[in-house]
């Protein structure tokens, strides 16, 4: 009869989080040996795998070569088993092309491409399980993979979605919240400088609320960046212990 | 700050989709009790010494009701006596799913600070969350969750020195037993309420629950079982059942019709006859009906039947009355007849009415007769019957078992003595669904803080019009002044005319509680001597009211006109004004007429008056109708608030002057907002009536050899002007009154949802309401639209959503209609009070309508309409012949025509205290067996007593 109550009067969301709380983030770096860099990241129930190759020489059409910086090539895909309903997902459909483009733009802003002219960096991201916030999880996973590949970046790129319910911004929406008719916004941030790498929203939202929403997204992104930083440091420690032996 | 544990909850919904959701369990959810030292909460809700005096629990305690207790006993929980209650999240969610109205009431109670209701989020708490076990139903799981939470509380509060405890309230025996096993303090709701010392009246508010064993159950099953919803739905799909709204007949309690809304606007009716077929449906319920075979169809009976068997109970011999109904009707008159097979949605609300006390002295069960005749009588249980006799009370229906003649209900509250003014007014408001409670704290919190003053920032955003000679013209005693006017000559010889409307939308911001309340109320309701405000008084009578000699915010509409009243320029702006005078219509008229006066205000008024006359002429030429309806005004005694005199409202030139400019402003604004927002402008239309509506008017006019043309508004207006009969000056007014009755209702609508904008009565192609934002919510929306259009304010999503706008319009239309009915009822009630003190009066009147067995008489002096019946219950009926053509009834030797002048006596019929009415009896012409002798006593004789 009544729809879902996304935010209760007591300030709790469907899954027990408060409005500003991000889902639990867990990650591992260097999951594959053959790729130059790889990472696996879980944000709540959304799970993504990111793999990076490069920088290497341009492959395929050489005409795309840039003489002052590297080309970033992104490919986004979803596993057939990633959602509740099993569905074949062909390559190059509209949604994943768009997502690939967004990822590309995000990483062009973060990776120091001018260090590798005439070369190419490939970033492949696959969603293994989807529970909302696919874009942000991909960005976060890819960041770790790029770091694992040893490609210099200006900063971590951290992304997070924010929704707007009852005059309150909700950080890091899960699938139930995303499908509940909430206007949501995705933001990728370089947290240290506070620069925005990408801001994307395709819902209706009153202009007055935009600032509050971006503010909330930035805070959430900074929270994610702390977790990623910890993961990287942990990984380095493990690696250095191995090499010390 | 939070220690979260992730785990996965799986549910299967509908098909075979597996839903996986995360659930974070927290350990930072506090108990909300003042007595607790462990929780790190910032503020507490529940009191340390939670005392409700009870025989069962002598110690301080918190109540934990389960879902069914909340759903059924919300009337009890709302009582101020019940405080310190813990509402569990499980309960709140279940209530939300099961009943929206109860959910809203529960939330209101939770927000009330004085009630100390605390919501405990047990589903997210690490220690109180439980998982559904295999084989456990959702209901059992929720019951267990409630028990676990109650248990947690009792453990948690154990350390308290005062012996604070938690009491679980449940009506479910199984649940109670289990709770007792786990060592909880648990009571049935009835048990607990009955144990409360010093609040015996609460017991009456207890709703009768189904599992109440001491029910009067005659073994006889009176009604057929209702079908389950699933069967009804398949039935409707396959076409064997029809869904519709149940409307009981006002005159016959054994008859009802079901309105079936078909696609488009057309609707059909199905007749339902007899208790069995009515099958416990109550007026306004949504029901499923099954049509009977054609040979069982019947005609609606014209018999008036009232269910007045006071002594009758369940074992009633209904047979005779039902037989009386089934008098074989002519084949042609038969209508589709059906029976109710199931109820899709109950539409029960609390009903006003009076108690019929049971004959048995000690009995606690009594029948309740609602004021609305369409509602069946309700059986309630009360111990205070003797004190409720003669009072108006409110009763809510709890259920209608199939073996009970009447529905079961419970007492909600007493409104006061029947016949008393306050009580009757309250009844009027309740029965017309007029929201009239005092404004809640949440609403008041959005009012501006006093002392309020205009700041520099405000001034910077607005045009300063304080130097203009603005004045307002209103009826005497008006405190919510929402319009003011000015007129001055410009240097180029043209005139500048300004209409300044109170800027209510400045104070009421979209979406807050104040706005929602105003949107719900929709309109201010004017009762005789009382006003039910749409916005709190601080706004309506002070900050928004454009009183004289104070600075106020206004939304101004300013025209530049030439002396022929042709608009050269239109401009809208938010402004600050300072009204120089607030006048009454009479005062303004005197200033205009007084040739010696030549101050600025008077000059301005004369200018306005001159232009208004030109505008009016132009409007009438275009075909605007001048209709007539008698409005009465009571002179109310300042001490007793009883009406002492009655007077029809008088219209002056200044009335029409103000009206003319308001119309002009409304039309200008309508055009502007429609140009700017073609999809979501809120407009008002007045559809042209279908030709059949005019039949009565045409026939009536013909009887006096007057021709009326109804092809267009213009033709109608012209022919009404021409319609005059020598030696009968009142004829024209009567004709206009009749014409008014032919009209359709004007309604609000959203421009994106409709294509016909025409306003028939005003002969305008577009129209809206802009000029009374203090008393109409539609005007507030129009203000907001206009403000956005001129860039003075920002927009918000709901304003631009045509579906939401359209829903809002529906509510406004409903509220306006109900407000009108309530106002009419209030006038009728005051008329009754007036005649009660006057005794029998002999007056002259005109026949307005004729019926088969009656004439309807209008007395112009009082603006009063009444019915004179020819047939009577006790005596032999006079010889009646009705001529359909005229229509003219012939009684004995006398034939009545419309517009005949008659003399009648007027008196108050108070034989039925619940439905007092004005009775009229004929004195002239004298017809034996029908007319009564004129009263000998001069009514004046009674007057001294009144003057006191």
PDB file of N, CA, C and O in Angstrom, chain A residues 1-5 8-10 12-18 21-24 43-45 84-85 129 131 174 176 204-206 208-209, chain B residues 1-2 4 6 8 17-18 20-26 28-29 92 96-100 103 107 111 119 121 124 794-797 800:
ATOM      1  N   UNK A   1       0.840  -1.190   0.000  1.00  0.00           N
ATOM      2  CA  UNK A   1       0.000   0.000   0.000  1.00  0.00           C
ATOM      3  C   UNK A   1       0.887   1.256   0.000  1.00  0.00           C
ATOM      4  O   UNK A   1       0.831   2.073  -0.896  1.00  0.00           O
ATOM      5  N   UNK A   2       1.670   1.387   0.996  1.00  0.00           N
ATOM      6  CA  UNK A   2       2.550   2.551   1.054  1.00  0.00           C
ATOM      7  C   UNK A   2       3.917   2.158   0.520  1.00  0.00           C
ATOM      8  O   UNK A   2       4.359   1.030   0.707  1.00  0.00           O
ATOM      9  N   UNK A   3       4.538   3.086  -0.165  1.00  0.00           N
ATOM     10  CA  UNK A   3       5.864   2.802  -0.704  1.00  0.00           C
ATOM     11  C   UNK A   3       6.889   2.698   0.406  1.00  0.00           C
ATOM     12  O   UNK A   3       6.570   2.752   1.582  1.00  0.00           O
ATOM     13  N   UNK A   4       8.140   2.512  -0.018  1.00  0.00           N
ATOM     14  CA  UNK A   4       9.188   2.386   0.989  1.00  0.00           C
ATOM     15  C   UNK A   4       9.458   3.745   1.634  1.00  0.00           C
ATOM     16  O   UNK A   4       9.458   4.767   0.975  1.00  0.00           O
ATOM     17  N   UNK A   5       9.687   3.701   2.908  1.00  0.00           N
ATOM     18  CA  UNK A   5      10.066   4.930   3.599  1.00  0.00           C
ATOM     19  C   UNK A   5      11.579   4.990   3.603  1.00  0.00           C
ATOM     20  O   UNK A   5      12.244   4.254   4.334  1.00  0.00           O
ATOM     21  N   UNK A   8      13.550   7.330   7.816  1.00  0.00           N
ATOM     22  CA  UNK A   8      12.548   7.373   8.878  1.00  0.00           C
ATOM     23  C   UNK A   8      12.699   8.668   9.670  1.00  0.00           C
ATOM     24  O   UNK A   8      13.694   9.372   9.554  1.00  0.00           O
ATOM     25  N   UNK A   9      11.665   8.966  10.462  1.00  0.00           N
ATOM     26  CA  UNK A   9      11.705  10.174  11.284  1.00  0.00           C
ATOM     27  C   UNK A   9      12.887  10.170  12.238  1.00  0.00           C
ATOM     28  O   UNK A   9      13.382  11.204  12.650  1.00  0.00           O
ATOM     29  N   UNK A  10      13.296   8.966  12.611  1.00  0.00           N
ATOM     30  CA  UNK A  10      14.406   8.876  13.558  1.00  0.00           C
ATOM     31  C   UNK A  10      15.746   9.044  12.843  1.00  0.00           C
ATOM     32  O   UNK A  10      16.793   9.058  13.478  1.00  0.00           O
ATOM     33  N   UNK A  12      16.946   7.028  10.254  1.00  0.00           N
ATOM     34  CA  UNK A  12      17.587   5.810   9.770  1.00  0.00           C
ATOM     35  C   UNK A  12      17.080   5.462   8.386  1.00  0.00           C
ATOM     36  O   UNK A  12      15.905   5.651   8.076  1.00  0.00           O
ATOM     37  N   UNK A  13      17.994   4.907   7.586  1.00  0.00           N
ATOM     38  CA  UNK A  13      17.605   4.491   6.250  1.00  0.00           C
ATOM     39  C   UNK A  13      17.186   3.038   6.260  1.00  0.00           C
ATOM     40  O   UNK A  13      17.245   2.371   7.287  1.00  0.00           O
ATOM     41  N   UNK A  14      16.769   2.546   5.101  1.00  0.00           N
ATOM     42  CA  UNK A  14      16.238   1.183   4.997  1.00  0.00           C
ATOM     43  C   UNK A  14      17.185   0.147   5.592  1.00  0.00           C
ATOM     44  O   UNK A  14      16.762  -0.789   6.261  1.00  0.00           O
ATOM     45  N   UNK A  15      18.488   0.330   5.338  1.00  0.00           N
ATOM     46  CA  UNK A  15      19.419  -0.695   5.782  1.00  0.00           C
ATOM     47  C   UNK A  15      20.059  -0.336   7.117  1.00  0.00           C
ATOM     48  O   UNK A  15      21.040  -0.943   7.518  1.00  0.00           O
ATOM     49  N   UNK A  16      19.518   0.648   7.820  1.00  0.00           N
ATOM     50  CA  UNK A  16      20.016   0.949   9.148  1.00  0.00           C
ATOM     51  C   UNK A  16      21.101   2.006   9.186  1.00  0.00           C
ATOM     52  O   UNK A  16      21.583   2.345  10.268  1.00  0.00           O
ATOM     53  N   UNK A  17      21.479   2.509   8.016  1.00  0.00           N
ATOM     54  CA  UNK A  17      22.485   3.572   8.029  1.00  0.00           C
ATOM     55  C   UNK A  17      21.836   4.904   8.334  1.00  0.00           C
ATOM     56  O   UNK A  17      20.648   5.093   8.143  1.00  0.00           O
ATOM     57  N   UNK A  18      22.657   5.869   8.781  1.00  0.00           N
ATOM     58  CA  UNK A  18      22.164   7.235   8.885  1.00  0.00           C
ATOM     59  C   UNK A  18      22.424   7.928   7.553  1.00  0.00           C
ATOM     60  O   UNK A  18      23.123   7.400   6.692  1.00  0.00           O
ATOM     61  N   UNK A  21      26.088   8.251   6.287  1.00  0.00           N
ATOM     62  CA  UNK A  21      26.985   7.104   6.377  1.00  0.00           C
ATOM     63  C   UNK A  21      27.127   6.372   5.052  1.00  0.00           C
ATOM     64  O   UNK A  21      26.141   6.113   4.362  1.00  0.00           O
ATOM     65  N   UNK A  22      28.403   6.013   4.745  1.00  0.00           N
ATOM     66  CA  UNK A  22      28.718   5.298   3.516  1.00  0.00           C
ATOM     67  C   UNK A  22      28.689   3.809   3.834  1.00  0.00           C
ATOM     68  O   UNK A  22      28.889   3.404   4.982  1.00  0.00           O
ATOM     69  N   UNK A  23      28.418   2.986   2.811  1.00  0.00           N
ATOM     70  CA  UNK A  23      28.418   1.544   3.052  1.00  0.00           C
ATOM     71  C   UNK A  23      29.826   1.069   3.360  1.00  0.00           C
ATOM     72  O   UNK A  23      30.811   1.757   3.100  1.00  0.00           O
ATOM     73  N   UNK A  24      29.919  -0.117   3.870  1.00  0.00           N
ATOM     74  CA  UNK A  24      31.223  -0.652   4.232  1.00  0.00           C
ATOM     75  C   UNK A  24      32.048  -0.905   2.966  1.00  0.00           C
ATOM     76  O   UNK A  24      31.581  -1.546   2.028  1.00  0.00           O
ATOM     77  N   UNK A  43      31.728  -2.396  -2.188  1.00  0.00           N
ATOM     78  CA  UNK A  43      31.112  -1.298  -1.432  1.00  0.00           C
ATOM     79  C   UNK A  43      29.708  -1.790  -1.117  1.00  0.00           C
ATOM     80  O   UNK A  43      28.833  -1.799  -1.978  1.00  0.00           O
ATOM     81  N   UNK A  44      29.520  -2.252   0.108  1.00  0.00           N
ATOM     82  CA  UNK A  44      28.280  -2.918   0.445  1.00  0.00           C
ATOM     83  C   UNK A  44      28.155  -4.148  -0.413  1.00  0.00           C
ATOM     84  O   UNK A  44      29.066  -4.963  -0.491  1.00  0.00           O
ATOM     85  N   UNK A  45      27.070  -4.269  -1.136  1.00  0.00           N
ATOM     86  CA  UNK A  45      26.855  -5.424  -1.975  1.00  0.00           C
ATOM     87  C   UNK A  45      27.239  -5.191  -3.428  1.00  0.00           C
ATOM     88  O   UNK A  45      27.024  -6.044  -4.268  1.00  0.00           O
ATOM     89  N   UNK A  84      19.750  -9.241  -9.950  1.00  0.00           N
ATOM     90  CA  UNK A  84      18.833 -10.259  -9.453  1.00  0.00           C
ATOM     91  C   UNK A  84      18.313 -11.130 -10.597  1.00  0.00           C
ATOM     92  O   UNK A  84      18.099 -12.317 -10.429  1.00  0.00           O
ATOM     93  N   UNK A  85      18.138 -10.512 -11.769  1.00  0.00           N
ATOM     94  CA  UNK A  85      17.670 -11.269 -12.916  1.00  0.00           C
ATOM     95  C   UNK A  85      18.837 -11.518 -13.854  1.00  0.00           C
ATOM     96  O   UNK A  85      19.510 -10.567 -14.268  1.00  0.00           O
ATOM     97  N   UNK A 129      28.793  -7.774  -9.018  1.00  0.00           N
ATOM     98  CA  UNK A 129      27.475  -7.774  -8.371  1.00  0.00           C
ATOM     99  C   UNK A 129      27.046  -6.324  -8.251  1.00  0.00           C
ATOM    100  O   UNK A 129      27.854  -5.469  -7.888  1.00  0.00           O
ATOM    101  N   UNK A 131      24.571  -3.425  -6.702  1.00  0.00           N
ATOM    102  CA  UNK A 131      23.572  -3.026  -5.702  1.00  0.00           C
ATOM    103  C   UNK A 131      23.622  -1.512  -5.528  1.00  0.00           C
ATOM    104  O   UNK A 131      23.737  -0.988  -4.428  1.00  0.00           O
ATOM    105  N   UNK A 174      21.976   2.684  -2.039  1.00  0.00           N
ATOM    106  CA  UNK A 174      21.946   1.295  -2.439  1.00  0.00           C
ATOM    107  C   UNK A 174      20.849   1.142  -3.509  1.00  0.00           C
ATOM    108  O   UNK A 174      20.137   2.096  -3.815  1.00  0.00           O
ATOM    109  N   UNK A 176      17.921  -0.297  -3.654  1.00  0.00           N
ATOM    110  CA  UNK A 176      16.543  -0.047  -3.250  1.00  0.00           C
ATOM    111  C   UNK A 176      16.272   1.447  -3.196  1.00  0.00           C
ATOM    112  O   UNK A 176      15.195   1.917  -3.559  1.00  0.00           O
ATOM    113  N   UNK A 204      15.753  15.407 -12.061  1.00  0.00           N
ATOM    114  CA  UNK A 204      15.339  16.786 -11.790  1.00  0.00           C
ATOM    115  C   UNK A 204      15.603  17.119 -10.340  1.00  0.00           C
ATOM    116  O   UNK A 204      15.272  16.364  -9.449  1.00  0.00           O
ATOM    117  N   UNK A 205      16.208  18.271 -10.146  1.00  0.00           N
ATOM    118  CA  UNK A 205      16.488  18.688  -8.780  1.00  0.00           C
ATOM    119  C   UNK A 205      16.416  20.200  -8.744  1.00  0.00           C
ATOM    120  O   UNK A 205      16.845  20.871  -9.684  1.00  0.00           O
ATOM    121  N   UNK A 206      15.874  20.727  -7.685  1.00  0.00           N
ATOM    122  CA  UNK A 206      15.810  22.171  -7.613  1.00  0.00           C
ATOM    123  C   UNK A 206      17.198  22.738  -7.376  1.00  0.00           C
ATOM    124  O   UNK A 206      17.968  22.228  -6.577  1.00  0.00           O
ATOM    125  N   UNK A 208      18.302  25.159  -5.764  1.00  0.00           N
ATOM    126  CA  UNK A 208      18.664  25.547  -4.398  1.00  0.00           C
ATOM    127  C   UNK A 208      19.316  24.413  -3.630  1.00  0.00           C
ATOM    128  O   UNK A 208      20.092  24.631  -2.713  1.00  0.00           O
ATOM    129  N   UNK A 209      18.951  23.172  -3.980  1.00  0.00           N
ATOM    130  CA  UNK A 209      19.445  22.050  -3.195  1.00  0.00           C
ATOM    131  C   UNK A 209      20.780  21.529  -3.699  1.00  0.00           C
ATOM    132  O   UNK A 209      21.427  20.742  -3.028  1.00  0.00           O
TER     133      UNK A 209
ATOM    134  N   UNK B   1      32.484   5.576  15.481  1.00  0.00           N
ATOM    135  CA  UNK B   1      31.272   5.809  16.250  1.00  0.00           C
ATOM    136  C   UNK B   1      30.290   4.655  16.060  1.00  0.00           C
ATOM    137  O   UNK B   1      29.526   4.348  16.960  1.00  0.00           O
ATOM    138  N   UNK B   2      30.386   3.990  14.925  1.00  0.00           N
ATOM    139  CA  UNK B   2      29.467   2.861  14.829  1.00  0.00           C
ATOM    140  C   UNK B   2      30.217   1.567  14.541  1.00  0.00           C
ATOM    141  O   UNK B   2      31.224   1.556  13.842  1.00  0.00           O
ATOM    142  N   UNK B   4      29.586  -1.590  12.844  1.00  0.00           N
ATOM    143  CA  UNK B   4      28.547  -2.150  11.996  1.00  0.00           C
ATOM    144  C   UNK B   4      28.897  -3.577  11.602  1.00  0.00           C
ATOM    145  O   UNK B   4      30.046  -3.943  11.460  1.00  0.00           O
ATOM    146  N   UNK B   6      27.882  -6.451   8.892  1.00  0.00           N
ATOM    147  CA  UNK B   6      27.158  -6.651   7.637  1.00  0.00           C
ATOM    148  C   UNK B   6      26.603  -8.064   7.600  1.00  0.00           C
ATOM    149  O   UNK B   6      27.273  -9.000   8.007  1.00  0.00           O
ATOM    150  N   UNK B   8      23.358 -10.464   5.450  1.00  0.00           N
ATOM    151  CA  UNK B   8      22.500 -10.434   4.267  1.00  0.00           C
ATOM    152  C   UNK B   8      21.117 -10.972   4.584  1.00  0.00           C
ATOM    153  O   UNK B   8      20.980 -11.956   5.288  1.00  0.00           O
ATOM    154  N   UNK B  17      12.447 -13.732  -7.965  1.00  0.00           N
ATOM    155  CA  UNK B  17      13.594 -12.831  -7.869  1.00  0.00           C
ATOM    156  C   UNK B  17      14.128 -12.850  -6.450  1.00  0.00           C
ATOM    157  O   UNK B  17      13.364 -12.743  -5.494  1.00  0.00           O
ATOM    158  N   UNK B  18      15.395 -13.009  -6.361  1.00  0.00           N
ATOM    159  CA  UNK B  18      16.000 -12.998  -5.031  1.00  0.00           C
ATOM    160  C   UNK B  18      16.489 -11.588  -4.751  1.00  0.00           C
ATOM    161  O   UNK B  18      17.206 -11.014  -5.563  1.00  0.00           O
ATOM    162  N   UNK B  20      18.631  -9.244  -2.403  1.00  0.00           N
ATOM    163  CA  UNK B  20      19.662  -9.272  -1.371  1.00  0.00           C
ATOM    164  C   UNK B  20      19.847  -7.860  -0.869  1.00  0.00           C
ATOM    165  O   UNK B  20      20.063  -6.942  -1.652  1.00  0.00           O
ATOM    166  N   UNK B  21      19.693  -7.709   0.406  1.00  0.00           N
ATOM    167  CA  UNK B  21      19.864  -6.368   0.958  1.00  0.00           C
ATOM    168  C   UNK B  21      20.803  -6.404   2.125  1.00  0.00           C
ATOM    169  O   UNK B  21      20.839  -7.380   2.869  1.00  0.00           O
ATOM    170  N   UNK B  22      21.504  -5.349   2.275  1.00  0.00           N
ATOM    171  CA  UNK B  22      22.370  -5.243   3.445  1.00  0.00           C
ATOM    172  C   UNK B  22      21.548  -4.753   4.623  1.00  0.00           C
ATOM    173  O   UNK B  22      20.527  -4.104   4.457  1.00  0.00           O
ATOM    174  N   UNK B  23      21.992  -5.026   5.765  1.00  0.00           N
ATOM    175  CA  UNK B  23      21.333  -4.504   6.952  1.00  0.00           C
ATOM    176  C   UNK B  23      22.411  -4.208   7.989  1.00  0.00           C
ATOM    177  O   UNK B  23      23.110  -5.115   8.431  1.00  0.00           O
ATOM    178  N   UNK B  24      22.548  -2.990   8.303  1.00  0.00           N
ATOM    179  CA  UNK B  24      23.565  -2.611   9.286  1.00  0.00           C
ATOM    180  C   UNK B  24      22.926  -2.571  10.669  1.00  0.00           C
ATOM    181  O   UNK B  24      21.967  -1.836  10.879  1.00  0.00           O
ATOM    182  N   UNK B  25      23.426  -3.350  11.563  1.00  0.00           N
ATOM    183  CA  UNK B  25      22.906  -3.334  12.934  1.00  0.00           C
ATOM    184  C   UNK B  25      23.782  -2.407  13.769  1.00  0.00           C
ATOM    185  O   UNK B  25      24.999  -2.444  13.663  1.00  0.00           O
ATOM    186  N   UNK B  26      23.138  -1.618  14.591  1.00  0.00           N
ATOM    187  CA  UNK B  26      23.890  -0.559  15.256  1.00  0.00           C
ATOM    188  C   UNK B  26      23.889  -0.769  16.753  1.00  0.00           C
ATOM    189  O   UNK B  26      22.986  -1.383  17.310  1.00  0.00           O
ATOM    190  N   UNK B  28      24.401   2.178  18.491  1.00  0.00           N
ATOM    191  CA  UNK B  28      24.278   3.564  18.968  1.00  0.00           C
ATOM    192  C   UNK B  28      22.829   4.031  18.916  1.00  0.00           C
ATOM    193  O   UNK B  28      22.535   5.186  18.683  1.00  0.00           O
ATOM    194  N   UNK B  29      21.901   3.123  19.133  1.00  0.00           N
ATOM    195  CA  UNK B  29      20.491   3.514  19.228  1.00  0.00           C
ATOM    196  C   UNK B  29      20.136   3.511  20.704  1.00  0.00           C
ATOM    197  O   UNK B  29      20.280   2.484  21.375  1.00  0.00           O
ATOM    198  N   UNK B  92       5.430   0.618  14.132  1.00  0.00           N
ATOM    199  CA  UNK B  92       5.231   1.776  13.271  1.00  0.00           C
ATOM    200  C   UNK B  92       5.146   1.352  11.807  1.00  0.00           C
ATOM    201  O   UNK B  92       4.288   1.798  11.055  1.00  0.00           O
ATOM    202  N   UNK B  96       1.960   1.492   9.299  1.00  0.00           N
ATOM    203  CA  UNK B  96       2.097   2.229   8.044  1.00  0.00           C
ATOM    204  C   UNK B  96       1.545   1.416   6.881  1.00  0.00           C
ATOM    205  O   UNK B  96       0.900   1.945   5.985  1.00  0.00           O
ATOM    206  N   UNK B  97       1.794   0.117   6.912  1.00  0.00           N
ATOM    207  CA  UNK B  97       1.315  -0.715   5.818  1.00  0.00           C
ATOM    208  C   UNK B  97      -0.173  -0.978   5.898  1.00  0.00           C
ATOM    209  O   UNK B  97      -0.826  -1.165   4.892  1.00  0.00           O
ATOM    210  N   UNK B  98      -0.693  -1.009   7.137  1.00  0.00           N
ATOM    211  CA  UNK B  98      -2.080  -1.453   7.281  1.00  0.00           C
ATOM    212  C   UNK B  98      -3.082  -0.315   7.194  1.00  0.00           C
ATOM    213  O   UNK B  98      -4.184  -0.502   6.689  1.00  0.00           O
ATOM    214  N   UNK B  99      -2.757   0.864   7.726  1.00  0.00           N
ATOM    215  CA  UNK B  99      -3.755   1.927   7.726  1.00  0.00           C
ATOM    216  C   UNK B  99      -3.091   3.293   7.700  1.00  0.00           C
ATOM    217  O   UNK B  99      -2.456   3.704   8.668  1.00  0.00           O
ATOM    218  N   UNK B 100      -3.264   3.989   6.568  1.00  0.00           N
ATOM    219  CA  UNK B 100      -2.649   5.311   6.437  1.00  0.00           C
ATOM    220  C   UNK B 100      -3.207   6.323   7.441  1.00  0.00           C
ATOM    221  O   UNK B 100      -2.442   7.065   8.038  1.00  0.00           O
ATOM    222  N   UNK B 103      -1.803   5.706  10.833  1.00  0.00           N
ATOM    223  CA  UNK B 103      -0.375   6.026  10.815  1.00  0.00           C
ATOM    224  C   UNK B 103      -0.171   7.525  10.996  1.00  0.00           C
ATOM    225  O   UNK B 103       0.669   7.959  11.776  1.00  0.00           O
ATOM    226  N   UNK B 107       1.656   9.350  14.135  1.00  0.00           N
ATOM    227  CA  UNK B 107       2.807  10.239  13.987  1.00  0.00           C
ATOM    228  C   UNK B 107       2.547  11.573  14.668  1.00  0.00           C
ATOM    229  O   UNK B 107       3.436  12.151  15.281  1.00  0.00           O
ATOM    230  N   UNK B 111       4.760  13.266  17.719  1.00  0.00           N
ATOM    231  CA  UNK B 111       5.357  14.599  17.661  1.00  0.00           C
ATOM    232  C   UNK B 111       4.927  15.476  18.828  1.00  0.00           C
ATOM    233  O   UNK B 111       5.562  16.472  19.119  1.00  0.00           O
ATOM    234  N   UNK B 119       9.934   6.694  19.806  1.00  0.00           N
ATOM    235  CA  UNK B 119      10.039   5.646  18.792  1.00  0.00           C
ATOM    236  C   UNK B 119      11.380   4.957  18.951  1.00  0.00           C
ATOM    237  O   UNK B 119      12.427   5.590  18.850  1.00  0.00           O
ATOM    238  N   UNK B 121      13.991   2.410  17.508  1.00  0.00           N
ATOM    239  CA  UNK B 121      14.302   1.776  16.225  1.00  0.00           C
ATOM    240  C   UNK B 121      14.843   0.375  16.475  1.00  0.00           C
ATOM    241  O   UNK B 121      16.039   0.118  16.321  1.00  0.00           O
ATOM    242  N   UNK B 124      16.933  -1.917  13.801  1.00  0.00           N
ATOM    243  CA  UNK B 124      18.321  -1.649  13.465  1.00  0.00           C
ATOM    244  C   UNK B 124      19.233  -1.810  14.670  1.00  0.00           C
ATOM    245  O   UNK B 124      20.412  -1.523  14.607  1.00  0.00           O
ATOM    246  N   UNK B 794      11.607  32.108  -6.323  1.00  0.00           N
ATOM    247  CA  UNK B 794      12.081  30.925  -7.031  1.00  0.00           C
ATOM    248  C   UNK B 794      10.966  29.891  -7.098  1.00  0.00           C
ATOM    249  O   UNK B 794      10.011  29.936  -6.327  1.00  0.00           O
ATOM    250  N   UNK B 795      11.123  28.963  -8.007  1.00  0.00           N
ATOM    251  CA  UNK B 795      10.085  27.955  -8.162  1.00  0.00           C
ATOM    252  C   UNK B 795      10.440  26.716  -7.361  1.00  0.00           C
ATOM    253  O   UNK B 795      11.516  26.623  -6.811  1.00  0.00           O
ATOM    254  N   UNK B 796       9.540  25.770  -7.270  1.00  0.00           N
ATOM    255  CA  UNK B 796       9.819  24.504  -6.626  1.00  0.00           C
ATOM    256  C   UNK B 796       9.097  23.420  -7.412  1.00  0.00           C
ATOM    257  O   UNK B 796       8.142  23.705  -8.129  1.00  0.00           O
ATOM    258  N   UNK B 797       9.583  22.167  -7.302  1.00  0.00           N
ATOM    259  CA  UNK B 797       9.115  21.127  -8.236  1.00  0.00           C
ATOM    260  C   UNK B 797       7.595  20.950  -8.268  1.00  0.00           C
ATOM    261  O   UNK B 797       7.008  20.852  -9.340  1.00  0.00           O
ATOM    262  N   UNK B 800       5.429  23.059 -10.568  1.00  0.00           N
ATOM    263  CA  UNK B 800       5.512  22.860 -12.011  1.00  0.00           C
ATOM    264  C   UNK B 800       4.981  21.480 -12.424  1.00  0.00           C
ATOM    265  O   UNK B 800       5.072  21.103 -13.571  1.00  0.00           O
TER     266      UNK B 800
END
